[in-house]
Coordinates of C-alpha atoms in Angstrom, one line a residue:
M1 CA -54.8 198.5 58.5
R2 CA -51.6 200.0 57.3
N3 CA -51.7 202.7 60.0
T4 CA -52.2 200.1 62.7
L5 CA -49.2 198.1 61.5
K6 CA -47.1 201.3 61.3
T7 CA -48.1 202.2 64.8
R8 CA -47.1 198.8 66.1
E9 CA -43.8 199.0 64.3
D10 CA -43.1 202.4 65.8
R11 CA -43.9 201.1 69.3
R12 CA -41.7 198.1 68.8
K13 CA -38.8 200.3 67.7
M14 CA -39.4 202.6 70.6
V15 CA -39.4 199.8 73.1
L16 CA -36.2 198.3 71.6
T17 CA -34.6 201.7 71.7
V18 CA -35.4 202.1 75.4
V19 CA -34.2 198.5 76.2
F20 CA -30.9 199.0 74.4
A21 CA -30.4 202.4 76.0
V22 CA -30.8 200.8 79.5
I23 CA -28.4 198.1 78.6
C24 CA -25.9 200.6 77.3
I25 CA -26.1 202.6 80.6
I26 CA -25.6 199.4 82.6
Y27 CA -22.4 198.7 80.7
V28 CA -21.1 202.3 80.7
L29 CA -22.0 203.0 84.4
P30 CA -19.0 201.1 85.9
I31 CA -16.5 203.0 83.7
L32 CA -18.1 206.3 84.8
I33 CA -17.9 205.3 88.4
V34 CA -14.2 204.5 88.0
L35 CA -13.6 207.8 86.2
I36 CA -15.3 209.8 89.0
N37 CA -13.5 208.0 91.8
S38 CA -10.1 208.4 90.2
F39 CA -10.3 212.1 91.1
K40 CA -11.4 211.6 94.7
S41 CA -9.5 211.0 97.9
N42 CA -9.2 207.5 99.3
A43 CA -11.6 208.2 102.1
A44 CA -14.2 209.6 99.7
V45 CA -14.0 206.6 97.4
N46 CA -14.9 204.3 100.4
T47 CA -17.6 206.5 101.8
E48 CA -19.0 208.5 98.9
T49 CA -18.6 206.0 96.0
F50 CA -21.3 207.3 93.8
A51 CA -21.0 211.0 94.6
L52 CA -19.3 213.5 92.4
P53 CA -16.0 215.1 93.6
N54 CA -16.3 218.3 95.6
E55 CA -13.9 220.8 97.0
D56 CA -13.0 218.5 99.9
T57 CA -12.7 215.3 98.0
F58 CA -11.3 216.4 94.6
M59 CA -7.6 215.3 94.2
G60 CA -6.9 216.4 90.7
L61 CA -4.2 214.3 89.1
Q62 CA -2.6 213.3 92.4
N63 CA -4.1 209.8 92.2
Y64 CA -2.6 209.3 88.7
I65 CA 0.8 210.5 89.8
K66 CA 0.7 208.4 92.9
G67 CA -0.5 205.3 91.0
M68 CA 2.4 205.5 88.6
T69 CA 5.0 206.1 91.3
F70 CA 3.7 203.9 94.0
G71 CA 5.8 201.0 95.2
S72 CA 9.1 199.7 94.0
Y73 CA 7.9 198.5 90.6
P74 CA 7.7 201.2 87.9
F75 CA 4.4 201.6 86.2
I76 CA 6.1 202.5 82.9
K77 CA 7.9 199.2 82.9
A78 CA 4.6 197.3 83.4
V79 CA 3.1 199.3 80.4
F80 CA 6.0 198.1 78.3
Y81 CA 5.6 194.5 79.2
S82 CA 1.8 194.6 78.7
L83 CA 2.3 196.3 75.3
F84 CA 5.0 193.9 74.2
I85 CA 3.1 190.7 75.3
T86 CA -0.1 192.0 73.7
I87 CA 1.5 192.8 70.3
V88 CA 3.7 189.7 70.0
S89 CA 1.0 187.3 71.3
S90 CA -1.7 188.7 69.0
A91 CA 0.6 188.8 66.0
L92 CA 1.6 185.2 66.7
I93 CA -1.9 184.0 67.1
L94 CA -3.1 185.8 63.9
L95 CA -0.3 184.5 61.7
C96 CA -0.3 180.9 62.9
T97 CA -4.0 180.3 63.3
S98 CA -4.9 181.9 59.9
M99 CA -2.5 179.6 58.1
A100 CA -3.7 176.6 60.2
A101 CA -7.3 177.4 59.4
W102 CA -6.5 177.7 55.7
Y103 CA -4.9 174.3 55.8
V104 CA -7.7 172.7 57.8
A105 CA -10.4 174.2 55.5
R106 CA -8.7 173.2 52.2
V107 CA -7.2 169.8 53.1
G108 CA -10.0 167.3 53.8
S109 CA -7.8 164.7 55.5
L110 CA -8.5 163.0 58.8
F111 CA -5.6 164.8 60.4
S112 CA -6.9 168.2 59.4
K113 CA -10.4 167.3 60.8
I114 CA -8.8 166.1 64.1
V115 CA -6.9 169.4 64.4
Y116 CA -10.0 171.4 63.7
Y117 CA -12.1 169.6 66.3
L118 CA -9.4 169.8 68.9
C119 CA -9.3 173.6 68.4
V120 CA -13.1 173.7 68.8
F121 CA -12.9 171.5 71.8
S122 CA -10.3 173.7 73.4
M123 CA -12.9 176.6 73.4
V124 CA -15.0 174.8 76.0
V125 CA -12.2 173.7 78.3
P126 CA -12.2 175.9 81.4
F127 CA -8.8 177.5 82.1
Q128 CA -9.0 176.5 85.8
M129 CA -8.7 172.8 84.7
V130 CA -5.2 173.3 83.4
M131 CA -3.8 176.4 85.1
F132 CA -1.8 174.5 87.8
T133 CA -0.3 172.1 85.3
L134 CA 0.4 175.0 82.9
S135 CA 2.2 176.9 85.6
R136 CA 4.6 174.0 86.4
T137 CA 5.1 173.2 82.7
A138 CA 5.9 176.9 81.9
N139 CA 8.4 177.1 84.6
K140 CA 10.1 173.9 83.5
L141 CA 10.3 175.1 79.9
H142 CA 11.4 178.5 80.9
L143 CA 8.3 180.2 79.5
D144 CA 8.1 182.5 82.5
T145 CA 9.3 185.6 80.8
P146 CA 7.6 188.2 78.5
W147 CA 9.6 187.0 75.6
A148 CA 8.3 183.4 75.9
I149 CA 4.7 183.8 77.2
P150 CA 3.3 184.6 73.7
V151 CA 3.8 180.8 73.0
V152 CA 1.4 180.1 75.9
Y153 CA -1.1 182.6 74.6
L154 CA -0.9 181.0 71.2
G155 CA -2.1 177.7 72.7
F156 CA -5.0 179.2 74.5
G157 CA -6.1 181.7 71.8
A158 CA -5.8 179.2 68.9
G159 CA -9.2 177.6 69.3
L160 CA -11.5 180.6 68.7
A161 CA -9.2 182.0 66.0
V162 CA -9.0 178.8 64.0
F163 CA -12.8 178.4 64.3
M164 CA -13.5 181.9 62.9
F165 CA -10.8 181.8 60.2
A166 CA -11.8 178.3 59.0
G167 CA -15.4 179.4 58.7
F168 CA -14.4 182.3 56.5
V169 CA -12.0 180.3 54.3
K170 CA -14.8 177.9 53.5
S171 CA -16.7 180.8 52.0
I172 CA -13.9 181.7 49.6
P173 CA -14.4 180.2 46.1
L174 CA -11.7 177.6 45.5
E175 CA -11.4 178.7 41.9
I176 CA -9.6 181.9 43.0
E177 CA -6.8 179.8 44.6
E178 CA -6.7 177.5 41.6
A179 CA -6.3 180.6 39.3
A180 CA -3.4 181.7 41.5
A181 CA -1.8 178.3 41.2
I182 CA -2.1 178.4 37.4
D183 CA -0.4 181.8 37.4
G184 CA 2.6 180.2 39.2
C185 CA 1.9 180.9 42.9
G186 CA 3.0 178.4 45.4
P187 CA 1.1 177.7 48.6
L188 CA 2.8 180.5 50.6
R189 CA 2.3 183.1 47.8
T190 CA -1.3 182.0 47.4
F191 CA -2.0 182.4 51.0
F192 CA -0.2 185.8 51.6
L193 CA -1.1 187.4 48.2
V194 CA -4.6 186.0 47.6
V195 CA -6.2 184.4 50.7
L196 CA -5.0 186.7 53.4
P197 CA -6.2 190.0 51.8
M198 CA -9.6 188.4 51.4
M199 CA -9.6 187.4 55.1
K200 CA -9.2 191.1 56.2
P201 CA -12.6 191.4 58.0
T202 CA -12.1 188.2 60.0
F203 CA -8.4 189.0 60.5
I204 CA -9.2 192.4 62.1
S205 CA -12.1 190.9 64.1
V206 CA -10.0 188.2 65.6
G207 CA -7.2 190.7 66.2
V208 CA -9.4 193.0 68.2
L209 CA -10.7 190.1 70.3
E210 CA -7.3 188.7 71.0
I211 CA -5.8 192.1 71.8
M212 CA -8.5 192.9 74.3
W213 CA -8.1 189.5 75.9
V214 CA -4.3 189.6 76.2
W215 CA -4.2 193.2 77.4
N216 CA -6.8 192.7 80.2
D217 CA -5.6 189.2 81.2
F218 CA -4.5 188.9 84.8
L219 CA -4.6 185.2 85.7
L220 CA -2.3 183.8 83.0
P221 CA 0.6 186.3 83.5
F222 CA 0.2 186.0 87.2
L223 CA 0.6 182.2 87.1
V224 CA 3.3 182.0 84.4
L225 CA 5.5 185.1 84.8
D226 CA 8.1 185.7 87.5
I227 CA 6.1 188.6 89.1
N228 CA 9.2 189.7 91.0
D229 CA 10.8 190.7 87.8
Y230 CA 7.9 191.0 85.3
R231 CA 4.6 192.5 85.9
T232 CA 1.8 193.5 83.5
I233 CA -0.6 196.3 84.3
P234 CA -3.3 194.1 85.9
I235 CA -0.7 192.6 88.2
V236 CA 0.6 196.1 89.2
V237 CA -2.9 197.2 90.0
Q238 CA -3.4 194.1 92.1
Y239 CA -0.3 194.9 94.1
L240 CA -1.1 198.6 94.6
K241 CA -1.2 198.2 98.4
G242 CA 0.4 199.9 101.3
S243 CA 1.4 198.7 104.7
Y244 CA -0.7 196.1 106.3
G245 CA -2.4 195.4 103.0
Q246 CA -4.2 198.8 102.9
V247 CA -5.4 199.7 99.4
D248 CA -5.4 203.2 98.0
M249 CA -8.6 203.1 96.1
G250 CA -8.1 206.5 94.5
A251 CA -4.8 205.5 92.9
T252 CA -6.2 202.1 92.1
M253 CA -9.1 203.6 90.2
A254 CA -6.7 205.9 88.4
L255 CA -4.5 203.0 87.2
I256 CA -7.6 201.0 86.2
L257 CA -8.8 203.9 84.1
M258 CA -5.4 204.3 82.5
S259 CA -5.3 200.6 81.6
I260 CA -8.8 200.4 80.0
I261 CA -8.6 203.7 78.0
P262 CA -6.2 202.3 75.3
V263 CA -8.2 199.2 74.7
I264 CA -11.5 201.1 74.6
I265 CA -10.2 203.5 72.0
F266 CA -8.8 200.6 70.0
Y267 CA -12.1 198.8 70.2
L268 CA -14.2 201.8 69.2
C269 CA -11.9 202.3 66.1
C270 CA -12.3 198.7 65.0
Q271 CA -15.8 197.7 66.3
K272 CA -17.4 197.7 62.8
H273 CA -14.9 195.1 61.7
I274 CA -16.0 192.7 64.5
I275 CA -19.5 192.3 63.2
K276 CA -18.2 191.9 59.6
G277 CA -15.7 189.3 60.7
V278 CA -18.1 187.3 62.8
A279 CA -20.8 187.4 60.1
A280 CA -18.2 186.4 57.4
G281 CA -16.9 183.5 59.5
A282 CA -20.5 182.2 60.0
V283 CA -21.3 181.9 56.3
K284 CA -20.3 178.2 56.3
G285 CA -19.7 176.0 59.3

């Protein structure tokens, strides 16, 4: 009987291993295709998409050099804007939403409940419903610059962040904060010295998700920013066109790879914190 159960368990594990391996290959395959095509000529990308580079199609680093120097908009400038917008937006979201979630979780007033459910409701509102109104409003309020667009990202990123932070704060024993208050800590010192260090798993988890979202986002900067003066990396890739709208696919693949490598490395370094943060935030609803 035991041998039969063990055999079934081994078979189940083997099947799950094969299934997850196939899923992993499906997710990794597009990145491998981009990597392969970034070293091939433009004609080879269009005709031999899934083939490896050979002596006739191998371009070396020419696609990367061309992608960074193509057109009138410097690629380095786009990298700076993407990096600035990502760092500032993510920092603003983490700071404001963690404090708001702590307030919502600890103050059981009607106002705090309304704020919490509005944040939850914002998670299910499609961006397409508000993008045209957002574009006009941002232009009127002069939010069409990299220095002001983090405010817009704060509005769209607050829902998920408040939801995850509030779930984790509810799992923190209230006695710890009461002990800090007895020792003379005010609300700000209690949050930054007591609550925030305990929120580290969720803090890192939300930070990773927000950074990946802002770095890869195309639609929001395209609608809000003045793309004649300010372009992020996804916008530069979109405008990597020659005369008559002809697209250099080799250079495009090179820039796409350069844009996803930083966020992949960042995700791989912090992936273990995502599971911890999601699990910690789901302790109490």
